[in-house]
């Protein structure tokens, strides 16, 4: 079953100060299956964030279409969670209140909403920080809180734009591991934009390489080694070098 499909999408921006257009995404095709984890890597400015915003519905393509589970994506929707680099939590709300936010429109009672939020926070391991405020949490914990909120929203699709780039390597490894369990357990479909080729190779079913501009997909890498065996896998090392070479060839 197809989670997300982009058919020949293009997005151009007009740069008023230069009086010209740039093509951030050009005639791009993309398919994500339900439960699949796909990473997008590529140099800065090649159109990765634009692509993610098009998937989320924050931007509309100039031509082509995006479909989520068969429906045209015309605006943002709670079935798609977009998690930005800074986690997107509201600083003036506690973690619990942040997670409860998407439940406010539901018909659940206040206690039921709190119960549901707690369950979502337990799943990502941040339940003990329910009363804390975002400023009191580390970058990794904030990302977990953002994931709890996505879970409360019952989003099927998670779109993450370099969510862990501010984290140190050890925290990143810990959260990567937690994420892997979390997404496969909840059968969520994920598109992750990352600067870390290694992270992409460890977590993904497919690694998509983008080149710009105009932003387009230049390669797709599919690791064969099962995810739980990738840490010390020779195949991952080979693919890592292969991706670095391909990116270098376009610099
Ligand atoms: P990436 O995430 O790969 O770094 P972006 O999608 O952010 O790339 O940007 C792709 C190109 O589009 C860049 O040249 C960027 O400057 C330009 N761009 C992105 N958003 C806008 C915007 N809102 N207005 C004008 N240009 C933009
Ligand atoms: Mg970006």
PDB file of C-alpha atoms and ligand atoms in Angstrom:
ATOM      1  CA  UNK A   1       0.000   0.000   0.000  1.00  0.00           C
ATOM      2  CA  UNK A   2       1.268   3.441  -0.941  1.00  0.00           C
ATOM      3  CA  UNK A   3       1.568   6.035   1.858  1.00  0.00           C
ATOM      4  CA  UNK A   4       2.781   9.019  -0.160  1.00  0.00           C
ATOM      5  CA  UNK A   5       3.195   9.622  -3.834  1.00  0.00           C
ATOM      6  CA  UNK A   6       4.634  12.633  -5.636  1.00  0.00           C
ATOM      7  CA  UNK A   7       4.033  12.781  -9.370  1.00  0.00           C
ATOM      8  CA  UNK A   8       6.360  14.976 -11.369  1.00  0.00           C
ATOM      9  CA  UNK A   9       6.308  17.832  -8.833  1.00  0.00           C
ATOM     10  CA  UNK A  10       8.099  21.106  -9.478  1.00  0.00           C
ATOM     11  CA  UNK A  11       8.527  24.114  -7.223  1.00  0.00           C
ATOM     12  CA  UNK A  12      10.158  27.379  -8.235  1.00  0.00           C
ATOM     13  CA  UNK A  13      10.798  30.456  -6.119  1.00  0.00           C
ATOM     14  CA  UNK A  14      11.015  33.996  -7.402  1.00  0.00           C
ATOM     15  CA  UNK A  15      14.022  35.832  -5.987  1.00  0.00           C
ATOM     16  CA  UNK A  16      12.846  39.449  -6.115  1.00  0.00           C
ATOM     17  CA  UNK A  17      16.258  40.951  -5.281  1.00  0.00           C
ATOM     18  CA  UNK A  18      17.841  39.088  -8.196  1.00  0.00           C
ATOM     19  CA  UNK A  19      14.786  39.301 -10.450  1.00  0.00           C
ATOM     20  CA  UNK A  20      14.998  35.619 -11.368  1.00  0.00           C
ATOM     21  CA  UNK A  21      13.451  32.260 -10.503  1.00  0.00           C
ATOM     22  CA  UNK A  22      15.205  29.272  -9.010  1.00  0.00           C
ATOM     23  CA  UNK A  23      13.852  25.771  -9.392  1.00  0.00           C
ATOM     24  CA  UNK A  24      14.083  24.167  -5.945  1.00  0.00           C
ATOM     25  CA  UNK A  25      12.391  20.920  -7.076  1.00  0.00           C
ATOM     26  CA  UNK A  26      12.115  19.817 -10.683  1.00  0.00           C
ATOM     27  CA  UNK A  27       9.759  17.160 -12.051  1.00  0.00           C
ATOM     28  CA  UNK A  28      10.380  14.897  -9.118  1.00  0.00           C
ATOM     29  CA  UNK A  29       8.710  11.506  -8.676  1.00  0.00           C
ATOM     30  CA  UNK A  30       8.667   9.817  -5.286  1.00  0.00           C
ATOM     31  CA  UNK A  31       6.799   6.919  -3.696  1.00  0.00           C
ATOM     32  CA  UNK A  32       6.768   5.904  -0.035  1.00  0.00           C
ATOM     33  CA  UNK A  33       5.068   2.682   1.014  1.00  0.00           C
ATOM     34  CA  UNK A  34       3.209   2.209   4.304  1.00  0.00           C
ATOM     35  CA  UNK A  35       5.663   1.412   7.101  1.00  0.00           C
ATOM     36  CA  UNK A  36       8.653   2.358   4.985  1.00  0.00           C
ATOM     37  CA  UNK A  37      11.531   4.516   6.277  1.00  0.00           C
ATOM     38  CA  UNK A  38      13.203   6.621   3.596  1.00  0.00           C
ATOM     39  CA  UNK A  39      16.034   9.092   4.168  1.00  0.00           C
ATOM     40  CA  UNK A  40      16.935  11.986   1.907  1.00  0.00           C
ATOM     41  CA  UNK A  41      20.537  13.193   1.789  1.00  0.00           C
ATOM     42  CA  UNK A  42      22.094  15.863  -0.377  1.00  0.00           C
ATOM     43  CA  UNK A  43      24.088  19.090  -0.284  1.00  0.00           C
ATOM     44  CA  UNK A  44      22.715  22.238   1.376  1.00  0.00           C
ATOM     45  CA  UNK A  45      20.345  24.140  -0.845  1.00  0.00           C
ATOM     46  CA  UNK A  46      19.465  21.212  -3.134  1.00  0.00           C
ATOM     47  CA  UNK A  47      15.760  21.360  -2.243  1.00  0.00           C
ATOM     48  CA  UNK A  48      15.361  18.799   0.571  1.00  0.00           C
ATOM     49  CA  UNK A  49      13.357  21.049   2.914  1.00  0.00           C
ATOM     50  CA  UNK A  50      11.234  22.326   0.040  1.00  0.00           C
ATOM     51  CA  UNK A  51      10.417  18.740  -0.885  1.00  0.00           C
ATOM     52  CA  UNK A  52       9.420  17.895   2.688  1.00  0.00           C
ATOM     53  CA  UNK A  53       7.210  21.004   2.887  1.00  0.00           C
ATOM     54  CA  UNK A  54       5.534  19.958  -0.375  1.00  0.00           C
ATOM     55  CA  UNK A  55       4.903  16.500   1.114  1.00  0.00           C
ATOM     56  CA  UNK A  56       3.466  18.051   4.293  1.00  0.00           C
ATOM     57  CA  UNK A  57       1.195  20.440   2.379  1.00  0.00           C
ATOM     58  CA  UNK A  58       2.872  23.611   3.658  1.00  0.00           C
ATOM     59  CA  UNK A  59       3.752  24.446   0.060  1.00  0.00           C
ATOM     60  CA  UNK A  60       1.927  23.655  -3.156  1.00  0.00           C
ATOM     61  CA  UNK A  61       3.811  22.559  -6.259  1.00  0.00           C
ATOM     62  CA  UNK A  62       3.789  24.750  -9.377  1.00  0.00           C
ATOM     63  CA  UNK A  63       3.112  21.617 -11.358  1.00  0.00           C
ATOM     64  CA  UNK A  64       2.565  17.976 -10.548  1.00  0.00           C
ATOM     65  CA  UNK A  65       0.718  16.557  -7.524  1.00  0.00           C
ATOM     66  CA  UNK A  66       1.301  14.963  -4.136  1.00  0.00           C
ATOM     67  CA  UNK A  67      -1.037  12.256  -2.864  1.00  0.00           C
ATOM     68  CA  UNK A  68      -1.287  10.939   0.685  1.00  0.00           C
ATOM     69  CA  UNK A  69      -3.015   7.550   0.826  1.00  0.00           C
ATOM     70  CA  UNK A  70      -4.667   8.425  -2.465  1.00  0.00           C
ATOM     71  CA  UNK A  71      -5.920  11.900  -1.495  1.00  0.00           C
ATOM     72  CA  UNK A  72      -4.404  15.010  -3.063  1.00  0.00           C
ATOM     73  CA  UNK A  73      -2.279  16.967  -0.572  1.00  0.00           C
ATOM     74  CA  UNK A  74      -3.595  20.546  -0.729  1.00  0.00           C
ATOM     75  CA  UNK A  75      -2.833  21.786   2.799  1.00  0.00           C
ATOM     76  CA  UNK A  76      -1.366  20.500   6.085  1.00  0.00           C
ATOM     77  CA  UNK A  77      -3.352  17.723   7.801  1.00  0.00           C
ATOM     78  CA  UNK A  78      -3.099  15.937  11.156  1.00  0.00           C
ATOM     79  CA  UNK A  79      -2.461  12.627   9.379  1.00  0.00           C
ATOM     80  CA  UNK A  80       0.966  14.036   8.438  1.00  0.00           C
ATOM     81  CA  UNK A  81       3.398  15.245  11.092  1.00  0.00           C
ATOM     82  CA  UNK A  82       6.150  17.620  10.138  1.00  0.00           C
ATOM     83  CA  UNK A  83       8.918  17.713  12.744  1.00  0.00           C
ATOM     84  CA  UNK A  84      11.357  20.573  12.198  1.00  0.00           C
ATOM     85  CA  UNK A  85      14.943  20.822  13.383  1.00  0.00           C
ATOM     86  CA  UNK A  86      14.000  22.629  16.611  1.00  0.00           C
ATOM     87  CA  UNK A  87      11.224  20.072  17.393  1.00  0.00           C
ATOM     88  CA  UNK A  88       8.451  22.686  17.004  1.00  0.00           C
ATOM     89  CA  UNK A  89       7.324  22.516  20.645  1.00  0.00           C
ATOM     90  CA  UNK A  90       5.580  25.527  22.194  1.00  0.00           C
ATOM     91  CA  UNK A  91       7.976  26.982  24.788  1.00  0.00           C
ATOM     92  CA  UNK A  92       5.180  28.252  27.063  1.00  0.00           C
ATOM     93  CA  UNK A  93       3.459  24.867  27.357  1.00  0.00           C
ATOM     94  CA  UNK A  94       4.653  21.893  29.413  1.00  0.00           C
ATOM     95  CA  UNK A  95       5.614  18.716  27.561  1.00  0.00           C
ATOM     96  CA  UNK A  96       2.294  17.162  28.545  1.00  0.00           C
ATOM     97  CA  UNK A  97       0.372  20.193  27.288  1.00  0.00           C
ATOM     98  CA  UNK A  98       2.343  20.115  24.036  1.00  0.00           C
ATOM     99  CA  UNK A  99       1.476  16.468  23.516  1.00  0.00           C
ATOM    100  CA  UNK A 100      -2.185  17.077  24.408  1.00  0.00           C
ATOM    101  CA  UNK A 101      -2.486  19.957  21.956  1.00  0.00           C
ATOM    102  CA  UNK A 102      -3.706  17.933  18.943  1.00  0.00           C
ATOM    103  CA  UNK A 103      -6.360  16.296  21.164  1.00  0.00           C
ATOM    104  CA  UNK A 104      -8.141  19.544  21.970  1.00  0.00           C
ATOM    105  CA  UNK A 105     -10.497  19.218  19.013  1.00  0.00           C
ATOM    106  CA  UNK A 106     -11.421  15.651  19.916  1.00  0.00           C
ATOM    107  CA  UNK A 107     -14.513  14.665  21.892  1.00  0.00           C
ATOM    108  CA  UNK A 108     -12.431  13.049  24.650  1.00  0.00           C
ATOM    109  CA  UNK A 109     -12.801  14.331  28.217  1.00  0.00           C
ATOM    110  CA  UNK A 110      -9.855  16.208  29.765  1.00  0.00           C
ATOM    111  CA  UNK A 111      -8.833  13.116  31.772  1.00  0.00           C
ATOM    112  CA  UNK A 112      -9.019  10.917  28.677  1.00  0.00           C
ATOM    113  CA  UNK A 113      -6.839  13.396  26.780  1.00  0.00           C
ATOM    114  CA  UNK A 114      -4.266  13.376  29.590  1.00  0.00           C
ATOM    115  CA  UNK A 115      -4.329   9.596  29.699  1.00  0.00           C
ATOM    116  CA  UNK A 116      -3.764   9.366  25.962  1.00  0.00           C
ATOM    117  CA  UNK A 117      -0.946  11.933  26.096  1.00  0.00           C
ATOM    118  CA  UNK A 118       0.696   9.977  28.911  1.00  0.00           C
ATOM    119  CA  UNK A 119       0.530   6.766  26.895  1.00  0.00           C
ATOM    120  CA  UNK A 120       2.182   8.515  23.937  1.00  0.00           C
ATOM    121  CA  UNK A 121       4.906   9.910  26.199  1.00  0.00           C
ATOM    122  CA  UNK A 122       5.489   6.463  27.696  1.00  0.00           C
ATOM    123  CA  UNK A 123       6.042   5.055  24.214  1.00  0.00           C
ATOM    124  CA  UNK A 124       8.870   7.500  23.551  1.00  0.00           C
ATOM    125  CA  UNK A 125      10.287   7.303  27.088  1.00  0.00           C
ATOM    126  CA  UNK A 126       9.605  10.869  28.235  1.00  0.00           C
ATOM    127  CA  UNK A 127       6.625  10.310  30.567  1.00  0.00           C
ATOM    128  CA  UNK A 128       8.711  11.357  33.590  1.00  0.00           C
ATOM    129  CA  UNK A 129       9.213  14.784  31.957  1.00  0.00           C
ATOM    130  CA  UNK A 130       5.473  15.424  31.491  1.00  0.00           C
ATOM    131  CA  UNK A 131       5.468  18.502  33.734  1.00  0.00           C
ATOM    132  CA  UNK A 132       8.752  19.914  32.422  1.00  0.00           C
ATOM    133  CA  UNK A 133       8.997  22.741  29.886  1.00  0.00           C
ATOM    134  CA  UNK A 134      10.823  22.385  26.556  1.00  0.00           C
ATOM    135  CA  UNK A 135      13.710  24.599  27.771  1.00  0.00           C
ATOM    136  CA  UNK A 136      14.385  22.070  30.547  1.00  0.00           C
ATOM    137  CA  UNK A 137      14.864  19.182  28.107  1.00  0.00           C
ATOM    138  CA  UNK A 138      17.867  18.113  26.065  1.00  0.00           C
ATOM    139  CA  UNK A 139      17.643  18.181  22.255  1.00  0.00           C
ATOM    140  CA  UNK A 140      17.018  14.422  22.138  1.00  0.00           C
ATOM    141  CA  UNK A 141      14.236  14.601  24.720  1.00  0.00           C
ATOM    142  CA  UNK A 142      12.581  17.444  22.805  1.00  0.00           C
ATOM    143  CA  UNK A 143      12.580  15.314  19.672  1.00  0.00           C
ATOM    144  CA  UNK A 144      10.953  12.493  21.649  1.00  0.00           C
ATOM    145  CA  UNK A 145       8.314  14.932  22.859  1.00  0.00           C
ATOM    146  CA  UNK A 146       7.676  15.997  19.261  1.00  0.00           C
ATOM    147  CA  UNK A 147       7.300  12.323  18.329  1.00  0.00           C
ATOM    148  CA  UNK A 148       4.841  11.813  21.218  1.00  0.00           C
ATOM    149  CA  UNK A 149       2.766  14.671  19.861  1.00  0.00           C
ATOM    150  CA  UNK A 150       2.814  13.095  16.407  1.00  0.00           C
ATOM    151  CA  UNK A 151       1.658   9.861  18.012  1.00  0.00           C
ATOM    152  CA  UNK A 152      -1.183  11.688  19.808  1.00  0.00           C
ATOM    153  CA  UNK A 153      -2.179  13.157  16.433  1.00  0.00           C
ATOM    154  CA  UNK A 154      -2.342   9.577  15.135  1.00  0.00           C
ATOM    155  CA  UNK A 155      -0.290  10.660  12.168  1.00  0.00           C
ATOM    156  CA  UNK A 156       0.467   7.894   9.748  1.00  0.00           C
ATOM    157  CA  UNK A 157       3.271   9.784   8.128  1.00  0.00           C
ATOM    158  CA  UNK A 158       6.199  11.462   9.876  1.00  0.00           C
ATOM    159  CA  UNK A 159       8.246  14.011   7.950  1.00  0.00           C
ATOM    160  CA  UNK A 160      11.434  15.017   9.761  1.00  0.00           C
ATOM    161  CA  UNK A 161      13.744  17.797   8.626  1.00  0.00           C
ATOM    162  CA  UNK A 162      17.219  17.276  10.092  1.00  0.00           C
ATOM    163  CA  UNK A 163      15.737  16.678  13.534  1.00  0.00           C
ATOM    164  CA  UNK A 164      18.929  15.478  15.174  1.00  0.00           C
ATOM    165  CA  UNK A 165      21.521  17.763  13.653  1.00  0.00           C
ATOM    166  CA  UNK A 166      21.968  19.657  16.922  1.00  0.00           C
ATOM    167  CA  UNK A 167      22.669  16.490  18.912  1.00  0.00           C
ATOM    168  CA  UNK A 168      26.038  15.061  19.857  1.00  0.00           C
ATOM    169  CA  UNK A 169      26.950  11.722  18.325  1.00  0.00           C
ATOM    170  CA  UNK A 170      26.162   9.568  21.377  1.00  0.00           C
ATOM    171  CA  UNK A 171      22.729  11.109  22.005  1.00  0.00           C
ATOM    172  CA  UNK A 172      22.043  10.728  18.324  1.00  0.00           C
ATOM    173  CA  UNK A 173      22.875   7.041  18.391  1.00  0.00           C
ATOM    174  CA  UNK A 174      20.640   6.475  21.405  1.00  0.00           C
ATOM    175  CA  UNK A 175      17.687   8.293  19.866  1.00  0.00           C
ATOM    176  CA  UNK A 176      18.265   6.629  16.492  1.00  0.00           C
ATOM    177  CA  UNK A 177      17.959   3.248  18.150  1.00  0.00           C
ATOM    178  CA  UNK A 178      14.836   4.273  20.058  1.00  0.00           C
ATOM    179  CA  UNK A 179      13.326   5.684  16.878  1.00  0.00           C
ATOM    180  CA  UNK A 180      13.862   2.522  14.953  1.00  0.00           C
ATOM    181  CA  UNK A 181      11.865   0.480  17.497  1.00  0.00           C
ATOM    182  CA  UNK A 182       9.268   3.189  17.839  1.00  0.00           C
ATOM    183  CA  UNK A 183       8.485   3.531  14.143  1.00  0.00           C
ATOM    184  CA  UNK A 184       8.426  -0.155  13.347  1.00  0.00           C
ATOM    185  CA  UNK A 185       6.279  -0.927  16.424  1.00  0.00           C
ATOM    186  CA  UNK A 186       3.766   1.763  15.480  1.00  0.00           C
ATOM    187  CA  UNK A 187       3.999   0.953  11.785  1.00  0.00           C
ATOM    188  CA  UNK A 188       4.581   4.578  10.869  1.00  0.00           C
ATOM    189  CA  UNK A 189       5.881   5.714   7.507  1.00  0.00           C
ATOM    190  CA  UNK A 190       8.830   8.079   7.708  1.00  0.00           C
ATOM    191  CA  UNK A 191      10.715  10.487   5.471  1.00  0.00           C
ATOM    192  CA  UNK A 192      13.863  11.751   7.190  1.00  0.00           C
ATOM    193  CA  UNK A 193      16.025  14.526   5.786  1.00  0.00           C
ATOM    194  CA  UNK A 194      19.465  14.178   7.328  1.00  0.00           C
ATOM    195  CA  UNK A 195      23.015  15.443   6.909  1.00  0.00           C
ATOM    196  CA  UNK A 196      24.335  12.185   8.303  1.00  0.00           C
ATOM    197  CA  UNK A 197      24.873   9.598   5.586  1.00  0.00           C
ATOM    198  CA  UNK A 198      25.633   7.013   8.258  1.00  0.00           C
ATOM    199  CA  UNK A 199      22.386   7.713  10.094  1.00  0.00           C
ATOM    200  CA  UNK A 200      20.499   7.406   6.806  1.00  0.00           C
ATOM    201  CA  UNK A 201      22.164   4.073   6.047  1.00  0.00           C
ATOM    202  CA  UNK A 202      21.540   2.657   9.519  1.00  0.00           C
ATOM    203  CA  UNK A 203      17.855   3.591   9.739  1.00  0.00           C
ATOM    204  CA  UNK A 204      16.434   3.451   6.238  1.00  0.00           C
ATOM    205  CA  UNK A 205      14.864   1.009   3.859  1.00  0.00           C
ATOM    206  CA  UNK A 206      15.974   3.369   1.079  1.00  0.00           C
ATOM    207  CA  UNK A 207      18.370   6.292   0.926  1.00  0.00           C
ATOM    208  CA  UNK A 208      17.483   8.893  -1.681  1.00  0.00           C
ATOM    209  CA  UNK A 209      20.273  11.170  -2.892  1.00  0.00           C
ATOM    210  CA  UNK A 210      19.231  14.614  -4.068  1.00  0.00           C
ATOM    211  CA  UNK A 211      21.281  17.000  -6.161  1.00  0.00           C
ATOM    212  CA  UNK A 212      20.565  20.617  -6.966  1.00  0.00           C
ATOM    213  CA  UNK A 213      19.733  23.003  -8.425  1.00  0.00           C
ATOM    214  CA  UNK A 214      17.274  22.244  -9.906  1.00  0.00           C
ATOM    215  CA  UNK A 215      16.519  19.824  -7.084  1.00  0.00           C
ATOM    216  CA  UNK A 216      16.115  16.275  -8.289  1.00  0.00           C
ATOM    217  CA  UNK A 217      16.739  12.697  -7.200  1.00  0.00           C
ATOM    218  CA  UNK A 218      20.036  11.477  -8.610  1.00  0.00           C
ATOM    219  CA  UNK A 219      20.355   8.063  -6.930  1.00  0.00           C
ATOM    220  CA  UNK A 220      18.520   5.624  -4.710  1.00  0.00           C
ATOM    221  CA  UNK A 221      20.494   3.281  -2.451  1.00  0.00           C
ATOM    222  CA  UNK A 222      18.872   0.213  -0.895  1.00  0.00           C
ATOM    223  CA  UNK A 223      20.922  -1.481   1.844  1.00  0.00           C
ATOM    224  CA  UNK A 224      20.431  -5.264   1.839  1.00  0.00           C
ATOM    225  CA  UNK A 225      21.733  -5.917   5.354  1.00  0.00           C
ATOM    226  CA  UNK A 226      18.912  -6.219   7.948  1.00  0.00           C
ATOM    227  CA  UNK A 227      18.713  -3.063  10.103  1.00  0.00           C
ATOM    228  CA  UNK A 228      19.702  -4.815  13.335  1.00  0.00           C
ATOM    229  CA  UNK A 229      22.947  -6.018  11.745  1.00  0.00           C
ATOM    230  CA  UNK A 230      23.974  -2.784  10.051  1.00  0.00           C
ATOM    231  CA  UNK A 231      26.174  -1.353  12.806  1.00  0.00           C
ATOM    232  CA  UNK A 232      29.240  -3.340  11.889  1.00  0.00           C
ATOM    233  CA  UNK A 233      28.300  -4.262   8.355  1.00  0.00           C
ATOM    234  CA  UNK A 234      30.833  -4.116   5.523  1.00  0.00           C
ATOM    235  CA  UNK A 235      28.009  -3.356   3.093  1.00  0.00           C
ATOM    236  CA  UNK A 236      27.127  -0.148   4.985  1.00  0.00           C
ATOM    237  CA  UNK A 237      30.780   0.959   4.848  1.00  0.00           C
ATOM    238  CA  UNK A 238      30.855   0.365   1.090  1.00  0.00           C
ATOM    239  CA  UNK A 239      27.564   2.209   0.550  1.00  0.00           C
ATOM    240  CA  UNK A 240      28.803   5.071   2.734  1.00  0.00           C
ATOM    241  CA  UNK A 241      31.863   5.541   0.512  1.00  0.00           C
ATOM    242  CA  UNK A 242      29.705   5.204  -2.597  1.00  0.00           C
ATOM    243  CA  UNK A 243      27.335   7.968  -1.456  1.00  0.00           C
ATOM    244  CA  UNK A 244      30.206  10.271  -0.452  1.00  0.00           C
ATOM    245  CA  UNK A 245      31.799   9.789  -3.893  1.00  0.00           C
ATOM    246  CA  UNK A 246      28.519  10.556  -5.655  1.00  0.00           C
ATOM    247  CA  UNK A 247      27.967  13.697  -3.621  1.00  0.00           C
ATOM    248  CA  UNK A 248      31.578  14.813  -4.175  1.00  0.00           C
ATOM    249  CA  UNK A 249      31.252  14.384  -7.915  1.00  0.00           C
ATOM    250  CA  UNK A 250      28.581  17.085  -7.960  1.00  0.00           C
ATOM    251  CA  UNK A 251      30.404  19.617  -5.742  1.00  0.00           C
TER     252      UNK A 251
HETATM  253  P1  LIG B   1      17.913  22.274   1.488  1.00  0.00           P
HETATM  254  O1  LIG B   1      16.898  21.952   2.529  1.00  0.00           O
HETATM  255  O2  LIG B   1      18.344  21.113   0.671  1.00  0.00           O
HETATM  256  O3  LIG B   1      19.103  22.984   2.076  1.00  0.00           O
HETATM  257  P2  LIG B   1      15.928  24.178   0.534  1.00  0.00           P
HETATM  258  O4  LIG B   1      14.759  23.377   0.099  1.00  0.00           O
HETATM  259  O5  LIG B   1      15.849  24.855   1.852  1.00  0.00           O
HETATM  260  O6  LIG B   1      17.257  23.293   0.429  1.00  0.00           O
HETATM  261  O7  LIG B   1      16.210  25.289  -0.560  1.00  0.00           O
HETATM  262  C1  LIG B   1      16.362  24.998  -1.949  1.00  0.00           C
HETATM  263  C2  LIG B   1      16.582  26.297  -2.687  1.00  0.00           C
HETATM  264  O8  LIG B   1      15.393  27.072  -2.632  1.00  0.00           O
HETATM  265  C3  LIG B   1      17.681  27.174  -2.083  1.00  0.00           C
HETATM  266  O9  LIG B   1      18.353  27.843  -3.101  1.00  0.00           O
HETATM  267  C4  LIG B   1      16.905  28.142  -1.201  1.00  0.00           C
HETATM  268  O10 LIG B   1      17.606  29.343  -1.049  1.00  0.00           O
HETATM  269  C5  LIG B   1      15.641  28.320  -2.005  1.00  0.00           C
HETATM  270  N1  LIG B   1      14.472  28.610  -1.181  1.00  0.00           N
HETATM  271  C6  LIG B   1      13.945  27.820  -0.223  1.00  0.00           C
HETATM  272  N2  LIG B   1      12.838  28.372   0.313  1.00  0.00           N
HETATM  273  C7  LIG B   1      12.673  29.561  -0.324  1.00  0.00           C
HETATM  274  C8  LIG B   1      11.708  30.616  -0.231  1.00  0.00           C
HETATM  275  N3  LIG B   1      10.671  30.540   0.617  1.00  0.00           N
HETATM  276  N4  LIG B   1      11.856  31.680  -1.057  1.00  0.00           N
HETATM  277  C9  LIG B   1      12.880  31.760  -1.936  1.00  0.00           C
HETATM  278  N5  LIG B   1      13.807  30.796  -2.079  1.00  0.00           N
HETATM  279  C10 LIG B   1      13.723  29.713  -1.291  1.00  0.00           C
HETATM  280 MG1  LIG B   2      16.939  22.189   4.611  1.00  0.00          MG
END
